[in-house]
Short mmCIF file of C-alpha atoms in Angstrom, two decimals:
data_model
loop_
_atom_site.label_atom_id
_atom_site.label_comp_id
_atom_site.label_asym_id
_atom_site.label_seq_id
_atom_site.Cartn_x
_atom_site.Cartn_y
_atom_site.Cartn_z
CA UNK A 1 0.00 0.00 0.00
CA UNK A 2 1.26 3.50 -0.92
CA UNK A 3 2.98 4.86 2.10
CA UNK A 4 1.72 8.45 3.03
CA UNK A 5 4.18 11.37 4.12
CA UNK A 6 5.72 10.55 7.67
CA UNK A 7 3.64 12.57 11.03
CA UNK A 8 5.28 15.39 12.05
CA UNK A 9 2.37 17.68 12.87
CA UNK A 10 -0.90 16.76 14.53
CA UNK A 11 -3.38 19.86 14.67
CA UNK A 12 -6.54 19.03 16.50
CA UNK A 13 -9.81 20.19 15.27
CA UNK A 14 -10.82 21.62 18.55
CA UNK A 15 -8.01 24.24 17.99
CA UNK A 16 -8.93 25.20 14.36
CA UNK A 17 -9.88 28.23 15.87
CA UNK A 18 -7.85 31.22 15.17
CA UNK A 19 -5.78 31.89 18.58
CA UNK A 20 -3.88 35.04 19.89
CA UNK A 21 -1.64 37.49 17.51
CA UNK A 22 1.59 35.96 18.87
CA UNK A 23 2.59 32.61 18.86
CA UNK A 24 1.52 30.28 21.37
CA UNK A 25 3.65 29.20 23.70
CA UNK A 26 4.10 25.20 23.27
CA UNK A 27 6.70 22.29 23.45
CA UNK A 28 7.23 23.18 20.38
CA UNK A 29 9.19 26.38 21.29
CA UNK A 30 10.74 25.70 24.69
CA UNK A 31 14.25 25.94 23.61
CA UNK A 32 14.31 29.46 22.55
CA UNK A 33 13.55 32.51 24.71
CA UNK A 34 10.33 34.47 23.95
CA UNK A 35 11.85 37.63 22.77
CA UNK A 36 13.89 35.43 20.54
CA UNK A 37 10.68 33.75 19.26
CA UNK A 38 8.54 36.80 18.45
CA UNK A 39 11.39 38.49 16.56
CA UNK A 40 11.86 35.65 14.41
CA UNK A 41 7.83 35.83 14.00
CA UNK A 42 7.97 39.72 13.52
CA UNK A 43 11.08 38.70 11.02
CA UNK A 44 9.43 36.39 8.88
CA UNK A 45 5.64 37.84 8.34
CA UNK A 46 7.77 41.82 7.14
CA UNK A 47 9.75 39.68 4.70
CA UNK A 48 7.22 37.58 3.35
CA UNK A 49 5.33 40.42 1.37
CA UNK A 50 3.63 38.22 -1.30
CA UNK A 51 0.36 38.02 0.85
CA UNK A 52 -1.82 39.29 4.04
CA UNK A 53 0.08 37.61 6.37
CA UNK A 54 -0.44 40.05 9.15
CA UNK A 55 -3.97 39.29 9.18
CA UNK A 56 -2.90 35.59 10.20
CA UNK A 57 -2.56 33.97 13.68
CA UNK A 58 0.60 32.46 13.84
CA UNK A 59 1.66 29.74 16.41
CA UNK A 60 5.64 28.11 16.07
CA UNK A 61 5.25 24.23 15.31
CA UNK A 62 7.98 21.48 15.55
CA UNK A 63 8.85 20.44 11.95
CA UNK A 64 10.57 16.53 11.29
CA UNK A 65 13.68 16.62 12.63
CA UNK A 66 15.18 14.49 10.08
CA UNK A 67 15.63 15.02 5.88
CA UNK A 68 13.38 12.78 3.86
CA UNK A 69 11.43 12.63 0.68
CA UNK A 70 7.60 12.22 0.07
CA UNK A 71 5.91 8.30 0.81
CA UNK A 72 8.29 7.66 3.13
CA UNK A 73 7.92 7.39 6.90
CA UNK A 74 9.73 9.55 9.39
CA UNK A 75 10.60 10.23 13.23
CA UNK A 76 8.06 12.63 15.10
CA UNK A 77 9.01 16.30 15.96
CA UNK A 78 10.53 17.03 19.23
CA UNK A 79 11.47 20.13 20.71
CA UNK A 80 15.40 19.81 19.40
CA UNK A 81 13.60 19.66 15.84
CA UNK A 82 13.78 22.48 13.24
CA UNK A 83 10.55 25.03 13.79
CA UNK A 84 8.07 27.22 11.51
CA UNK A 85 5.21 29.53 11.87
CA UNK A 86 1.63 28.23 11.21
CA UNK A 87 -1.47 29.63 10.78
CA UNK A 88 -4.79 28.18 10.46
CA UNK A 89 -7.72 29.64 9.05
CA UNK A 90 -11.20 28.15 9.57
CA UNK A 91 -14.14 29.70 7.28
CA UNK A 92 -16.84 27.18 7.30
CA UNK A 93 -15.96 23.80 6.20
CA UNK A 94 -13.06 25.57 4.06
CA UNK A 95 -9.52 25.30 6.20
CA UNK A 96 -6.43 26.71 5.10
CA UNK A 97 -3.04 26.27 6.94
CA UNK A 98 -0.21 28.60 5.75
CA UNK A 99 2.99 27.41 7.19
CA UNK A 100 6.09 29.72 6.81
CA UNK A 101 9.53 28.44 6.88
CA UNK A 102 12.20 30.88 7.92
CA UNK A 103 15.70 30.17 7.51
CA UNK A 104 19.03 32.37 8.16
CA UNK A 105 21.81 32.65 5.54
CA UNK A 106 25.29 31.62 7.19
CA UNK A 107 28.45 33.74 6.38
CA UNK A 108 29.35 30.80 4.68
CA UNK A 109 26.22 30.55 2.71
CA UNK A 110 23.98 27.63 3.49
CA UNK A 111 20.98 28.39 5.15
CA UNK A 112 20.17 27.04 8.40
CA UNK A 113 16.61 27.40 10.41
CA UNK A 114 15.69 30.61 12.52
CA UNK A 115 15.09 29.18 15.39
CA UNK A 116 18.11 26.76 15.27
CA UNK A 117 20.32 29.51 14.74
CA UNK A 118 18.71 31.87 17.26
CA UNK A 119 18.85 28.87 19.64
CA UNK A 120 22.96 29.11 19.33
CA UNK A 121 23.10 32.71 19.93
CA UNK A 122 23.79 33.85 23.36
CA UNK A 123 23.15 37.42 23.14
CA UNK A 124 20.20 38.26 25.06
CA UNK A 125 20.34 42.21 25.23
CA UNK A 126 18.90 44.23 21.85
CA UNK A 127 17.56 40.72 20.33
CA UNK A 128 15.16 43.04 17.66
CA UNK A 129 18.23 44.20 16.60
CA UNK A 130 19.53 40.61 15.55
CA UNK A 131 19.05 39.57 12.23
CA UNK A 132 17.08 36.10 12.22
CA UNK A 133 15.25 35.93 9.12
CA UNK A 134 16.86 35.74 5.74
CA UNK A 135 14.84 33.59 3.72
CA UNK A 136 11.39 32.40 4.05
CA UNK A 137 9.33 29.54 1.83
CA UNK A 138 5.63 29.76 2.68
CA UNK A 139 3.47 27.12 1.59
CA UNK A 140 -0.84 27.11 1.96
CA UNK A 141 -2.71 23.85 2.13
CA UNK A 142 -6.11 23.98 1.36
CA UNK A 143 -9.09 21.54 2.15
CA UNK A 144 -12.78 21.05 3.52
CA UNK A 145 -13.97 19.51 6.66
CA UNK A 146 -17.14 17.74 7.34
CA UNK A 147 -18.75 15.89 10.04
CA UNK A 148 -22.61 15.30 10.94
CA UNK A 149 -24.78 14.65 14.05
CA UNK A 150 -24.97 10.78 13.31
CA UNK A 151 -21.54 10.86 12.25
CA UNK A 152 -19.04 12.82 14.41
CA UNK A 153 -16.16 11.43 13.13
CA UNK A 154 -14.44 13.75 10.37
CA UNK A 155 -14.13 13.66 6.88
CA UNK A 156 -12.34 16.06 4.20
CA UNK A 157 -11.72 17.02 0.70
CA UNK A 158 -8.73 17.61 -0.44
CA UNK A 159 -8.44 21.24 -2.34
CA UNK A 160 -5.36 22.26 -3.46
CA UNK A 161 -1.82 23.89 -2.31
CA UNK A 162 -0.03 27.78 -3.89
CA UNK A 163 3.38 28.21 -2.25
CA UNK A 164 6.27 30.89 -2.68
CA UNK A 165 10.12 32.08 -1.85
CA UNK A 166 10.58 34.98 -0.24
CA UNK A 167 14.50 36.43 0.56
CA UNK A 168 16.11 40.14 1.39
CA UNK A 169 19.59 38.12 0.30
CA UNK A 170 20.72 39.75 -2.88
CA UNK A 171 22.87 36.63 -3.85
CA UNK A 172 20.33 34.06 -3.23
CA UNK A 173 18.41 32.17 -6.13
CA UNK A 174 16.19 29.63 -6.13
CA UNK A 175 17.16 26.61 -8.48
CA UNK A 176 13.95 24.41 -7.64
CA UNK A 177 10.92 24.38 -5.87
CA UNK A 178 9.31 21.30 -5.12
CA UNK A 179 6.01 21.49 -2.61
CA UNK A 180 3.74 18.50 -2.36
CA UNK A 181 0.20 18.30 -0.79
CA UNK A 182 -1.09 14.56 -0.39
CA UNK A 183 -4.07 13.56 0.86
CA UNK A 184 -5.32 9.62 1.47
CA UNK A 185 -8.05 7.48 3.10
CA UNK A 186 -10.89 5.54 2.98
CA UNK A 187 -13.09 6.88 0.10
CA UNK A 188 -17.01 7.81 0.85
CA UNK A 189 -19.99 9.67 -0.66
CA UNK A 190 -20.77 12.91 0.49
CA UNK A 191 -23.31 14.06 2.08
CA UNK A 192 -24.71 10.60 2.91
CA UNK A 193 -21.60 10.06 4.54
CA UNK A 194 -22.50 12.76 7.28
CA UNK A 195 -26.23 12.55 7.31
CA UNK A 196 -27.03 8.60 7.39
CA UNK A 197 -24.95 5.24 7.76
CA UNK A 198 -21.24 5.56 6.83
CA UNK A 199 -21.26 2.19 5.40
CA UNK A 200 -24.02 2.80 3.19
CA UNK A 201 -21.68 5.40 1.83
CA UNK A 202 -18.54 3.87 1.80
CA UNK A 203 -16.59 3.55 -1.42
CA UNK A 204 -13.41 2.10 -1.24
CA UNK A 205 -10.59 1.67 1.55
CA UNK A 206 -7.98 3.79 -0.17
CA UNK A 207 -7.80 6.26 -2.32
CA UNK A 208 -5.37 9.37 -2.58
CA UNK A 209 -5.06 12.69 -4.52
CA UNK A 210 -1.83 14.52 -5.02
CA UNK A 211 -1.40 18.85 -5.61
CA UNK A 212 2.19 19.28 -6.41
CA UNK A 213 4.49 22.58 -7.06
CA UNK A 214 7.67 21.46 -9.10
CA UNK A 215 8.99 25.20 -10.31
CA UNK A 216 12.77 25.14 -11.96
CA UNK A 217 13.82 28.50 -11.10
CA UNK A 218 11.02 29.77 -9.11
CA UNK A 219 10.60 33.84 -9.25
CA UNK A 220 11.20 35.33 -5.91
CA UNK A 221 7.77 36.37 -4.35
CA UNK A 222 5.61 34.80 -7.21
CA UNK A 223 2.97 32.91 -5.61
CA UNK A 224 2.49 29.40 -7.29
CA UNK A 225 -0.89 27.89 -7.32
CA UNK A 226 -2.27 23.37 -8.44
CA UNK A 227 -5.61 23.98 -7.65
CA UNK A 228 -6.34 21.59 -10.44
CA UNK A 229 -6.14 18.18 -8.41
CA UNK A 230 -9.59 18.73 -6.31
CA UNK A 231 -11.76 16.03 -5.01
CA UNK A 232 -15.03 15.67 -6.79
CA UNK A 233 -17.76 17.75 -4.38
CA UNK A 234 -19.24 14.60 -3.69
CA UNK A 235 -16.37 12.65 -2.37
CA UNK A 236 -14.48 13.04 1.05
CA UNK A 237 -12.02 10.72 2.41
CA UNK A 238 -11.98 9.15 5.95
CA UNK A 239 -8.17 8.58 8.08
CA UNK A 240 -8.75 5.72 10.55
CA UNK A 241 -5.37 4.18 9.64
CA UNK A 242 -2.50 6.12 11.50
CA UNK A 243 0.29 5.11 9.13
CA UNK A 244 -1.36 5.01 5.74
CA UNK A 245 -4.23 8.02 5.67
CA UNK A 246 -3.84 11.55 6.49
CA UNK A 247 -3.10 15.14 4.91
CA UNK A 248 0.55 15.86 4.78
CA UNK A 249 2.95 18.98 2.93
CA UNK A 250 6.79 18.05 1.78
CA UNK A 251 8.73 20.68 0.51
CA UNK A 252 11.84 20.47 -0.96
CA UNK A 253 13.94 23.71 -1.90
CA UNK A 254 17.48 23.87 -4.21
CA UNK A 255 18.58 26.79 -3.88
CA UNK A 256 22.31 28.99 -4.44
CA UNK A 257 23.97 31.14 -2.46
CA UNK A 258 27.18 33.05 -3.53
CA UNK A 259 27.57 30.21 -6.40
CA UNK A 260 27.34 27.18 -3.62
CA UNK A 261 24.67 25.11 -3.92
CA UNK A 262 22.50 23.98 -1.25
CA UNK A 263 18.79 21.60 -0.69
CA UNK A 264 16.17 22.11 2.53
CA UNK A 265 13.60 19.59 3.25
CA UNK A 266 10.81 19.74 5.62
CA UNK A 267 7.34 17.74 6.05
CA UNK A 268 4.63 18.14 8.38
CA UNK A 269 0.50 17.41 8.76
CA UNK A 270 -2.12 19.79 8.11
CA UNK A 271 -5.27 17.32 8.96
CA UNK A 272 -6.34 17.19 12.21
CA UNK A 273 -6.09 14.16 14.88
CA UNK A 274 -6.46 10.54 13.03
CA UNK A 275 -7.97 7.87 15.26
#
C-alpha cells in the first residue's frame, strides 16, 4: 500500500480556531527565549510580502527533525527539531493552513533554520536588533472539513496547495521548488456520509489525490498555485489508519547562495487528529 508522508504535525480540530496574535507558547518552542521567538515571528511575516500575512494567527510548530522525501515514513518532531510559523484559518468547512519556513543565511552561505540559529546565539540584550530571518518559503494547504450529528467522526476534501520564496539576500536564487500536498483514506460519498450510515456510503478503503508545485527556477515572491487536483464535491475521504491516511505537505527547496549550492527539506501534517 502506498505509504503516506511521515507525522510530524498533529493539529486538532478543537483548535482550528484562530488563537492570539503571537505565537503560542508550546513544546514546540521551549528551547528558545520568547523575545527570541517573536522576533523571528515579527522577522518572517515583514519579509514575506507576497500576501496578508499580518492578518494571520501564527503559532511556532515542531517540523521533522530528520531530511526525507515524500511516501516515506519519518521520526516525530521534538522540541530539538527544526521550527516554523503556522497559521490556520477556519471559514466554514473551508480550512487553510499557511505554514512559513524561515531560515538564516550563514556567512558561509547555506541556510540554516531561525530558530536553530537563534537557539545558538547567546546574546540576550537588543535581540530586535539581531538579524534572524533571511529567507522564508511559505506554503498554503487547502481543504474542507465535514462531520454530521450521526456521524461525528471527520471527513475532508482535499483542495489544493499555492506556495512561494521569499529572501532580502541579494545573492540568493532559487534553483527548484518542489512542494507537495497529499491527501489519502478511505473513500465515501458525500453528504450521505455525514447525514445517514457511513457504510451505506462507503466507497473504497484507499484512495489518494496529489497537488504538487515542481517550479525550476522559481521567481522570488511569485505565488504558485495546483488547484487543479480537487476532489469531486461529492467525495471526502476518511483517516482511521494512522500510518497510511492523512493530509501531509513536503517541501523540498534547491537553492544557491554566492555560487554554492544547497537543498532544505521539511514535512509536516495539516489534517487534524487521526484515530
Amino acid at each position: 500500500m502506498k505509504k503516506l508522508l511521515s507525522i510530524v504535525l498533529v493539529i486538532s480540530m478543537i483548535l482550528l480556531m484562530p488563537t492570539t496574535t503571537v505565537a503560542a507558547e508550546s513544546n514546540a518552542d521551549e528551547t528558545i527565549d520568547a523575545s527570541k521567538k517573536n522576533a523571528i515571528i515579527s522577522q518572517a511575516i515583514s519579509l514575506d510580502s507576497t500576501t496578508n500575512v499580518e492578518d494571520k494567527n501564527f503559532e511556532v510548530v515542531s517540523l521533522i527533525e530528520k531530511n526525507i522525501s515524500p511516501n516515506t515514513l519519518g521520526t516525530a518532531a521534538s522540541s530539538n527539531a527544526a521550527k516554523a510559523l503556522q497559521a490556520v484559518n477556519v471559514d466554514g468547512e473551508i480550512i487553510e493552513v499557511t505554514t512559513i519556513i524561515p531560515y538564516k543565511c550563514l556567512p558561509s552561505g547555506e541556510l540554516v533554520n531561525s530558530f536553530k540559529y537563534a537557539s545558538t546565539q547567546t546574546r540576550y540584550a537588543g535581540t530586535n536588533s539581531i538579524e534572524f530571518v533571511d529567507v522564508t518559503v511559505t506554503a498554503t494547504a487547502t481543504f474542507a472539513v465535514y462531520s454530521g450529528m450521526v456521524n461525528i467522526a471527520a471527513f475532508y476534501r482535499h483542495s489544493g496547495v499555492e506556495a512561494y520564496w521569499s529572501s532580502d539576500v541579494a545573492s540568493a536564487s532559487v534553483t527548484d521548488m518542489n512542494v507537495v500536498f497529499m491527501s489519502a483514506g478511505e473513500l465515501y460519498e458525500y453528504p450521505e456520509c455525514v447525514t445517514g450510515d457511513m457504510d451505506d456510503a462507503f466507497v473504497s478503503d484507499y484512495y489518494d489525490i496529489t497537488s504538487e508545485i515542481e517550479e525550476r527556477n522559481p521567481v522570488e515572491n511569485r505565488v504558485y498555485i495546483d488547484g487543479s487536483n480537487i476532489m469531486p464535491l461529492d467525495r471526502v475521504i476518511y483517516c482511521p489508519d494512522y500510518w497510511n491516511h492523512g493530509g501531509s505537505v513536503y517541501i523540498a527547496l534547491s537553492y544557491s547562495v554566492n555560487g554554492r549550492s544547497y537543498q532544505q527539506d521539511v514535512e509536516y501534517f495539516v489534517f487534524g487528529e487521526r484515530a
